[in-house]
Amino acid sequence: MSGTSAALNPPADAVEPVRHPEAPAPGELLGAHYEHCFGCGGAQPHGLHLQARAGEGVSVTAEFTVQAAHQGAPGLAHGGVLTTALDETLGSLNWLLRVIAVTGRLETDFVRPVPVDTVLHLDAEVTAVHGRKIYSRATGRIGGPDGPVAVRAEALFIEVKVDHFVENGRPAEIRAAMADPDQLRRARAFEVNP
């Protein structure tokens, strides 16, 4: 991306990301991290319902279809919705590292308009890790996984402990997520939102 801020450039001593040995296998559908998540949750009637799959290394692919409820200008996706799709896809990368992380910074380039009813094909990868900082980038294409680029983003995620959510979230939702008997779903509920 041109004009990327210095905060998104990994320092010289950053390391290559390492896929966790228990990360989902390449091609495996990651599923929603939380059913009420606007980006991936099935309980959000106007959400993106983004579907992400584990890729090779520390990468994911995802798709979402732009619905009428996602419009900004007539017949075109709202830029904030496209940014949400990029953020959701980038946040899914943390599941391959098996860390809980939140978005610290996200910069988006809008290259071309994305019409309603278009499937946005997203690819994301972690580029470097430096302590608690996770550097990543994503690309969204229309017309297929090799189609023209519509949006791009670079991001910085910050690893946090679950206390971040417990101390800052609404108590009712936190209690419900913590009470889930499925340990995997309980862990994933707290993985990406700032």
Coordinates of N, CA and C in Angstrom, one line a residue:
M1 N 0.8 -1.2 0.0 CA 0.0 0.0 0.0 C 0.9 1.2 0.0
S2 N 0.5 2.2 -0.8 CA 1.3 3.4 -0.8 C 0.8 4.3 0.4
G3 N 1.8 5.0 1.0 CA 1.5 5.9 2.1 C 1.2 5.2 3.4
T4 N 1.6 4.0 3.6 CA 1.3 3.3 4.8 C 2.0 4.0 6.0
S5 N 1.3 4.1 7.1 CA 1.9 4.8 8.2 C 3.0 4.0 8.8
A6 N 3.9 4.7 9.5 CA 5.1 4.0 10.1 C 4.7 3.0 11.1
A7 N 3.5 3.2 11.8 CA 3.0 2.3 12.8 C 2.8 0.9 12.2
L8 N 2.6 0.8 10.9 CA 2.3 -0.5 10.3 C 3.5 -1.2 9.7
N9 N 4.6 -0.6 9.8 CA 5.9 -1.2 9.3 C 6.5 -1.9 10.5
P10 N 6.7 -3.2 10.4 CA 7.3 -4.0 11.5 C 8.8 -3.5 11.7
P11 N 9.2 -3.5 12.9 CA 10.6 -3.1 13.2 C 11.6 -4.2 12.6
A12 N 12.8 -3.8 12.5 CA 13.9 -4.7 11.9 C 14.0 -6.0 12.7
D13 N 13.7 -6.0 14.0 CA 13.9 -7.2 14.7 C 12.6 -8.0 14.9
A14 N 11.6 -7.7 14.1 CA 10.4 -8.5 14.1 C 10.7 -9.9 13.5
V15 N 9.9 -10.9 13.9 CA 10.1 -12.2 13.4 C 9.0 -12.7 12.5
E16 N 9.3 -13.8 11.7 CA 8.3 -14.4 10.9 C 7.2 -15.0 11.8
P17 N 6.0 -14.9 11.3 CA 4.9 -15.6 12.1 C 5.0 -17.1 12.0
V18 N 4.6 -17.7 13.1 CA 4.7 -19.2 13.2 C 3.2 -19.7 13.5
R19 N 2.8 -20.5 12.5 CA 1.4 -21.1 12.7 C 1.5 -22.1 13.9
H20 N 0.5 -21.9 14.7 CA 0.4 -22.8 15.9 C 0.1 -24.2 15.5
P21 N 0.8 -25.2 16.2 CA 0.6 -26.6 15.8 C -0.8 -27.1 15.8
E22 N -1.7 -26.5 16.7 CA -3.1 -26.9 16.8 C -4.0 -26.0 16.0
A23 N -3.5 -25.2 15.1 CA -4.3 -24.3 14.2 C -5.1 -25.2 13.3
P24 N -6.3 -24.7 12.9 CA -7.0 -25.4 11.9 C -6.2 -25.7 10.6
A25 N -6.5 -26.9 10.0 CA -5.7 -27.3 8.8 C -6.1 -26.4 7.6
P26 N -5.2 -26.2 6.7 CA -5.5 -25.5 5.5 C -6.7 -26.0 4.8
G27 N -7.6 -25.1 4.4 CA -8.9 -25.4 3.8 C -10.0 -25.5 4.8
E28 N -9.7 -25.6 6.1 CA -10.8 -25.8 7.1 C -11.5 -24.5 7.3
L29 N -12.8 -24.6 7.4 CA -13.7 -23.4 7.6 C -13.5 -23.0 9.1
L30 N -13.2 -21.8 9.4 CA -13.0 -21.3 10.7 C -14.3 -21.2 11.5
G31 N -15.4 -20.8 10.9 CA -16.6 -20.6 11.6 C -16.6 -19.3 12.3
A32 N -17.8 -18.9 12.8 CA -17.9 -17.6 13.5 C -17.2 -17.7 14.9
H33 N -16.5 -16.7 15.2 CA -15.8 -16.7 16.5 C -16.9 -16.3 17.6
Y34 N -18.0 -15.7 17.2 CA -19.0 -15.3 18.2 C -20.3 -15.1 17.4
E35 N -21.4 -15.7 17.8 CA -22.6 -15.7 17.0 C -23.2 -14.3 16.8
H36 N -22.9 -13.4 17.7 CA -23.4 -12.0 17.5 C -22.4 -11.1 16.9
C37 N -21.3 -11.6 16.4 CA -20.3 -10.7 15.7 C -20.9 -10.2 14.4
F38 N -20.8 -8.9 14.2 CA -21.3 -8.3 13.0 C -20.6 -8.8 11.7
G39 N -19.3 -9.1 11.9 CA -18.6 -9.6 10.7 C -18.8 -11.1 10.3
C40 N -18.9 -12.0 11.3 CA -19.0 -13.4 11.0 C -20.1 -14.1 11.6
G41 N -20.8 -13.5 12.6 CA -21.9 -14.2 13.3 C -23.2 -14.4 12.5
G42 N -23.7 -15.6 12.8 CA -25.0 -15.9 12.1 C -26.2 -15.3 12.7
A43 N -26.1 -14.8 14.0 CA -27.2 -14.2 14.7 C -27.4 -12.7 14.3
Q44 N -26.6 -12.2 13.4 CA -26.8 -10.8 13.0 C -27.5 -10.7 11.6
P45 N -28.8 -10.3 11.6 CA -29.5 -10.4 10.4 C -28.9 -9.6 9.2
H46 N -28.3 -8.4 9.6 CA -27.7 -7.6 8.5 C -26.2 -7.6 8.5
G47 N -25.6 -8.6 9.3 CA -24.2 -8.7 9.3 C -23.6 -9.2 8.0
L48 N -22.3 -9.4 8.0 CA -21.6 -9.8 6.8 C -21.6 -11.3 6.6
H49 N -21.8 -12.0 7.6 CA -21.8 -13.5 7.5 C -20.6 -14.0 6.8
L50 N -19.5 -13.4 7.0 CA -18.2 -13.7 6.4 C -17.8 -15.1 6.7
Q51 N -17.3 -15.8 5.7 CA -16.9 -17.2 5.8 C -15.4 -17.2 5.6
A52 N -14.6 -17.6 6.6 CA -13.1 -17.6 6.5 C -12.6 -19.0 6.6
R53 N -11.6 -19.3 5.8 CA -10.9 -20.6 5.8 C -9.5 -20.5 6.0
A54 N -8.9 -21.4 6.8 CA -7.5 -21.4 7.0 C -6.8 -21.7 5.7
G55 N -5.6 -20.9 5.5 CA -4.8 -21.1 4.3 C -3.5 -21.8 4.7
E56 N -2.5 -21.7 3.8 CA -1.2 -22.2 4.1 C -0.5 -21.2 5.0
G57 N 0.5 -21.7 5.8 CA 1.2 -20.8 6.6 C 0.3 -20.1 7.6
V58 N 0.5 -18.8 7.7 CA -0.4 -18.0 8.6 C -1.2 -17.1 7.7
S59 N -2.1 -17.7 6.9 CA -3.0 -17.0 6.0 C -4.4 -17.5 6.0
V60 N -5.3 -16.7 5.6 CA -6.7 -17.1 5.5 C -7.3 -16.6 4.2
T61 N -8.4 -17.2 3.7 CA -9.2 -16.7 2.6 C -10.6 -16.6 3.2
A62 N -11.3 -15.6 2.6 CA -12.7 -15.4 3.1 C -13.5 -14.9 2.0
E63 N -14.8 -15.0 2.1 CA -15.8 -14.4 1.2 C -17.0 -13.9 1.9
F64 N -17.5 -12.8 1.3 CA -18.8 -12.3 1.8 C -19.5 -11.7 0.6
T65 N -20.8 -11.8 0.6 CA -21.6 -11.2 -0.5 C -22.2 -9.9 0.0
V66 N -22.0 -8.8 -0.8 CA -22.5 -7.5 -0.4 C -24.0 -7.5 -0.6
Q67 N -24.8 -7.3 0.5 CA -26.2 -7.2 0.4 C -26.7 -5.8 0.3
A68 N -28.0 -5.6 0.0 CA -28.6 -4.3 0.0 C -28.4 -3.5 1.3
A69 N -28.4 -4.2 2.4 CA -28.3 -3.6 3.7 C -26.9 -3.1 3.9
H70 N -25.9 -3.4 3.1 CA -24.5 -3.0 3.2 C -24.2 -1.8 2.3
Q71 N -25.2 -1.1 1.7 CA -25.0 0.0 0.8 C -24.5 1.2 1.4
G72 N -23.7 2.0 0.7 CA -23.4 3.4 1.0 C -24.1 4.2 0.0
A73 N -23.5 4.4 -1.2 CA -24.1 5.0 -2.3 C -25.1 4.0 -2.9
P74 N -26.1 4.5 -3.7 CA -27.0 3.5 -4.2 C -26.4 2.4 -5.1
G75 N -26.6 1.2 -4.7 CA -26.1 0.0 -5.4 C -24.7 -0.3 -5.1
L76 N -24.0 0.4 -4.2 CA -22.6 0.1 -4.0 C -22.4 -0.1 -2.5
A77 N -21.4 -1.0 -2.2 CA -21.0 -1.3 -0.8 C -20.5 0.0 -0.1
H78 N -20.9 0.1 1.2 CA -20.4 1.2 2.0 C -19.0 1.0 2.3
G79 N -18.1 2.0 2.3 CA -16.7 1.8 2.6 C -16.4 1.2 4.0
G80 N -17.3 1.6 5.0 CA -17.1 1.1 6.3 C -17.4 -0.4 6.4
V81 N -18.3 -0.9 5.6 CA -18.6 -2.3 5.5 C -17.5 -3.0 4.9
L82 N -16.9 -2.5 3.8 CA -15.7 -3.1 3.2 C -14.6 -3.2 4.2
T83 N -14.4 -2.1 5.0 CA -13.3 -2.1 6.0 C -13.6 -3.1 7.1
T84 N -14.9 -3.3 7.4 CA -15.2 -4.3 8.4 C -14.9 -5.7 7.9
A85 N -15.2 -6.0 6.6 CA -14.8 -7.3 6.0 C -13.3 -7.5 6.1
L86 N -12.5 -6.5 5.8 CA -11.1 -6.6 5.9 C -10.6 -6.9 7.3
D87 N -11.2 -6.1 8.3 CA -10.9 -6.3 9.7 C -11.2 -7.7 10.2
E88 N -12.4 -8.1 9.8 CA -12.8 -9.5 10.2 C -11.9 -10.5 9.7
T89 N -11.5 -10.4 8.4 CA -10.6 -11.4 7.8 C -9.2 -11.3 8.5
L90 N -8.7 -10.1 8.7 CA -7.4 -10.0 9.3 C -7.5 -10.5 10.8
G91 N -8.6 -10.3 11.5 CA -8.7 -10.8 12.8 C -8.7 -12.3 12.9
S92 N -9.2 -12.9 11.8 CA -9.3 -14.4 11.8 C -7.9 -15.0 11.8
L93 N -6.9 -14.3 11.3 CA -5.5 -14.7 11.3 C -5.0 -15.1 12.7
N94 N -5.5 -14.4 13.7 CA -5.0 -14.6 15.0 C -5.4 -16.0 15.5
W95 N -6.4 -16.6 15.0 CA -6.8 -18.0 15.3 C -5.7 -19.0 14.9
L96 N -5.0 -18.7 13.8 CA -4.0 -19.5 13.4 C -2.7 -19.4 14.3
L97 N -2.6 -18.3 14.9 CA -1.5 -18.1 15.9 C -1.9 -18.6 17.3
R98 N -3.2 -18.8 17.5 CA -3.8 -19.1 18.8 C -3.5 -18.1 19.8
V99 N -3.7 -16.8 19.5 CA -3.6 -15.7 20.4 C -4.9 -14.9 20.4
I100 N -5.2 -14.2 21.5 CA -6.3 -13.3 21.5 C -5.7 -11.9 21.2
A101 N -6.2 -11.3 20.2 CA -5.6 -10.0 19.8 C -6.8 -9.1 19.3
V102 N -6.5 -7.8 19.5 CA -7.5 -6.8 19.0 C -6.9 -5.9 18.0
T103 N -7.7 -5.3 17.2 CA -7.2 -4.3 16.2 C -6.6 -3.1 16.8
G104 N -5.4 -2.8 16.5 CA -4.7 -1.6 17.1 C -4.8 -0.5 16.0
R105 N -4.6 -0.9 14.8 CA -4.6 0.1 13.7 C -4.9 -0.6 12.4
L106 N -5.7 0.0 11.5 CA -6.1 -0.6 10.3 C -6.2 0.5 9.2
E107 N -5.5 0.4 8.2 CA -5.5 1.3 7.1 C -6.0 0.6 5.8
T108 N -7.0 1.3 5.2 CA -7.7 0.7 4.0 C -7.5 1.6 2.8
D109 N -7.2 0.9 1.7 CA -7.2 1.6 0.4 C -8.4 1.1 -0.4
F110 N -9.2 2.0 -0.9 CA -10.3 1.7 -1.8 C -9.9 1.9 -3.2
V111 N -9.9 0.8 -4.0 CA -9.3 0.8 -5.3 C -10.4 0.9 -6.3
R112 N -11.5 0.2 -6.2 CA -12.7 0.3 -7.1 C -14.0 0.1 -6.4
P113 N -15.1 0.5 -6.9 CA -16.4 0.3 -6.2 C -16.7 -1.2 -6.2
V114 N -17.5 -1.5 -5.2 CA -18.0 -2.9 -5.1 C -19.5 -2.9 -5.1
P115 N -20.1 -3.4 -6.2 CA -21.6 -3.3 -6.3 C -22.3 -4.3 -5.3
V116 N -23.5 -4.0 -5.0 CA -24.4 -4.9 -4.3 C -24.5 -6.2 -5.1
D117 N -24.6 -7.3 -4.4 CA -24.7 -8.6 -4.9 C -23.4 -9.2 -5.4
T118 N -22.3 -8.4 -5.2 CA -20.9 -8.9 -5.5 C -20.4 -9.7 -4.4
V119 N -19.7 -10.8 -4.8 CA -19.0 -11.6 -3.8 C -17.6 -11.0 -3.7
L120 N -17.2 -10.6 -2.5 CA -15.8 -10.1 -2.3 C -15.0 -11.2 -1.8
H121 N -13.9 -11.5 -2.5 CA -12.9 -12.6 -2.2 C -11.8 -12.0 -1.5
L122 N -11.5 -12.4 -0.3 CA -10.5 -11.8 0.6 C -9.3 -12.8 0.9
D123 N -8.1 -12.3 0.8 CA -6.9 -13.1 1.2 C -6.2 -12.2 2.3
A124 N -5.7 -12.9 3.3 CA -5.0 -12.2 4.4 C -3.9 -13.0 4.9
E125 N -2.8 -12.3 5.3 CA -1.7 -13.0 5.9 C -1.0 -12.2 7.0
V126 N -0.4 -12.9 7.9 CA 0.4 -12.2 8.9 C 1.8 -12.1 8.3
T127 N 2.3 -10.9 8.4 CA 3.6 -10.7 7.8 C 4.8 -10.7 8.8
A128 N 4.5 -10.3 10.0 CA 5.6 -10.3 11.0 C 4.9 -10.2 12.4
V129 N 5.7 -10.6 13.4 CA 5.3 -10.5 14.8 C 6.5 -9.9 15.6
H130 N 6.1 -9.0 16.5 CA 7.1 -8.3 17.3 C 6.5 -8.2 18.7
G131 N 6.9 -9.1 19.6 CA 6.3 -9.0 21.0 C 4.8 -9.3 20.9
R132 N 4.0 -8.4 21.4 CA 2.6 -8.5 21.4 C 2.0 -8.0 20.1
K133 N 2.8 -7.4 19.2 CA 2.3 -6.8 18.0 C 2.3 -7.8 16.8
I134 N 1.2 -7.8 16.1 CA 1.0 -8.7 15.0 C 0.7 -7.9 13.7
Y135 N 1.6 -8.0 12.7 CA 1.5 -7.2 11.5 C 0.8 -8.0 10.4
S136 N -0.1 -7.5 9.7 CA -0.8 -8.3 8.7 C -1.3 -7.4 7.5
R137 N -1.7 -8.1 6.5 CA -2.3 -7.4 5.3 C -3.3 -8.2 4.7
A138 N -4.2 -7.6 3.9 CA -5.3 -8.3 3.3 C -5.7 -7.6 1.9
T139 N -6.2 -8.4 1.0 CA -6.7 -7.9 -0.3 C -8.0 -8.4 -0.5
G140 N -8.9 -7.6 -1.1 CA -10.3 -8.0 -1.5 C -10.4 -7.8 -3.0
R141 N -10.9 -8.9 -3.6 CA -11.0 -8.9 -5.1 C -12.5 -9.2 -5.5
I142 N -12.9 -8.7 -6.6 CA -14.2 -8.9 -7.1 C -14.1 -9.8 -8.4
G143 N -15.1 -10.5 -8.7 CA -15.1 -11.4 -9.9 C -14.3 -12.7 -9.8
G144 N -13.9 -13.0 -8.5 CA -13.2 -14.3 -8.3 C -11.9 -14.0 -7.5
P145 N -11.3 -15.1 -7.0 CA -10.1 -15.0 -6.2 C -8.9 -14.3 -7.0
D146 N -8.9 -14.4 -8.3 CA -7.9 -13.7 -9.1 C -8.4 -12.5 -9.8
G147 N -9.6 -12.0 -9.4 CA -10.2 -10.8 -10.1 C -9.5 -9.5 -9.7
P148 N -10.0 -8.4 -10.2 CA -9.4 -7.2 -9.9 C -9.5 -6.8 -8.4
V149 N -8.4 -6.1 -7.9 CA -8.4 -5.7 -6.6 C -9.4 -4.5 -6.4
A150 N -10.2 -4.7 -5.3 CA -11.2 -3.6 -5.0 C -10.8 -2.9 -3.7
V151 N -10.2 -3.6 -2.8 CA -9.8 -3.0 -1.5 C -8.6 -3.7 -1.0
R152 N -7.8 -3.0 -0.2 CA -6.6 -3.5 0.4 C -6.5 -2.9 1.8
A153 N -5.8 -3.6 2.7 CA -5.6 -3.1 4.0 C -4.3 -3.6 4.6
E154 N -3.7 -2.9 5.5 CA -2.7 -3.3 6.4 C -3.1 -3.0 7.8
A155 N -2.7 -3.9 8.7 CA -3.2 -3.8 10.1 C -2.1 -4.2 11.1
L156 N -2.3 -3.7 12.3 CA -1.5 -4.0 13.4 C -2.5 -4.5 14.5
F157 N -2.3 -5.7 14.9 CA -3.1 -6.3 16.0 C -2.3 -6.4 17.3
I158 N -2.9 -6.2 18.4 CA -2.2 -6.3 19.7 C -2.7 -7.4 20.5
E159 N -1.8 -8.3 20.9 CA -2.2 -9.5 21.7 C -2.6 -8.9 23.1
V160 N -3.8 -9.5 23.6 CA -4.3 -9.1 24.9 C -4.7 -10.4 25.6
K161 N -5.0 -10.2 26.9 CA -5.5 -11.3 27.7 C -7.1 -11.2 27.7
V162 N -7.7 -12.2 28.1 CA -9.2 -12.2 28.1 C -9.8 -11.2 29.1
D163 N -9.0 -10.8 30.1 CA -9.4 -9.7 31.0 C -9.8 -8.4 30.2
H164 N -9.2 -8.2 29.1 CA -9.5 -7.0 28.3 C -11.0 -6.9 28.0
F165 N -11.6 -8.1 27.7 CA -13.0 -8.1 27.3 C -13.8 -8.1 28.6
V166 N -13.4 -8.9 29.6 CA -14.2 -9.0 30.8 C -14.3 -7.6 31.5
E167 N -13.2 -6.8 31.4 CA -13.2 -5.5 32.1 C -13.9 -4.4 31.2
N168 N -14.1 -4.6 29.9 CA -14.6 -3.6 29.1 C -15.9 -3.9 28.4
G169 N -16.3 -5.2 28.3 CA -17.5 -5.6 27.7 C -18.8 -5.4 28.5
R170 N -19.9 -5.6 27.9 CA -21.2 -5.5 28.7 C -21.3 -6.8 29.5
P171 N -21.6 -6.7 30.8 CA -21.6 -7.9 31.7 C -22.5 -9.0 31.2
A172 N -23.7 -8.8 30.7 CA -24.6 -9.8 30.3 C -24.0 -10.7 29.2
E173 N -23.4 -10.0 28.2 CA -22.8 -10.8 27.0 C -21.5 -11.5 27.5
I174 N -20.7 -10.9 28.4 CA -19.5 -11.5 28.9 C -19.9 -12.8 29.6
R175 N -20.9 -12.7 30.5 CA -21.3 -13.8 31.3 C -21.8 -15.0 30.4
A176 N -22.6 -14.6 29.4 CA -23.1 -15.6 28.5 C -22.0 -16.3 27.7
A177 N -21.0 -15.6 27.2 CA -19.9 -16.2 26.5 C -19.0 -17.0 27.4
M178 N -18.8 -16.6 28.6 CA -18.0 -17.3 29.6 C -18.7 -18.6 30.1
A179 N -20.0 -18.6 30.0 CA -20.7 -19.8 30.5 C -20.9 -20.9 29.4
D180 N -20.5 -20.6 28.2 CA -20.6 -21.5 27.1 C -19.8 -22.8 27.5
P181 N -20.5 -24.0 27.5 CA -19.7 -25.2 27.9 C -18.7 -25.7 26.8
D182 N -18.8 -25.2 25.6 CA -17.9 -25.5 24.6 C -16.6 -24.6 24.7
Q183 N -15.5 -25.2 25.2 CA -14.3 -24.5 25.5 C -13.8 -23.8 24.3
L184 N -13.8 -24.4 23.1 CA -13.3 -23.8 21.9 C -14.1 -22.5 21.6
R185 N -15.5 -22.6 21.6 CA -16.3 -21.5 21.3 C -16.1 -20.4 22.3
R186 N -15.9 -20.8 23.6 CA -15.7 -19.8 24.7 C -14.4 -19.0 24.4
A187 N -13.4 -19.7 24.0 CA -12.1 -19.0 23.7 C -12.2 -18.1 22.4
R188 N -12.9 -18.6 21.4 CA -13.0 -17.8 20.2 C -13.9 -16.6 20.3
A189 N -14.8 -16.6 21.3 CA -15.7 -15.4 21.5 C -14.9 -14.2 21.8
F190 N -13.7 -14.3 22.3 CA -12.9 -13.2 22.7 C -11.7 -12.9 21.9
E191 N -11.8 -13.2 20.5 CA -10.6 -13.2 19.8 C -10.3 -11.9 19.0
V192 N -11.2 -11.1 18.5 CA -10.8 -10.1 17.6 C -11.3 -8.7 17.9
N193 N -12.4 -8.5 18.6 CA -13.0 -7.2 18.7 C -12.2 -6.3 19.7
P194 N -12.0 -5.0 19.4 CA -11.3 -4.1 20.3 C -12.1 -3.7 21.5

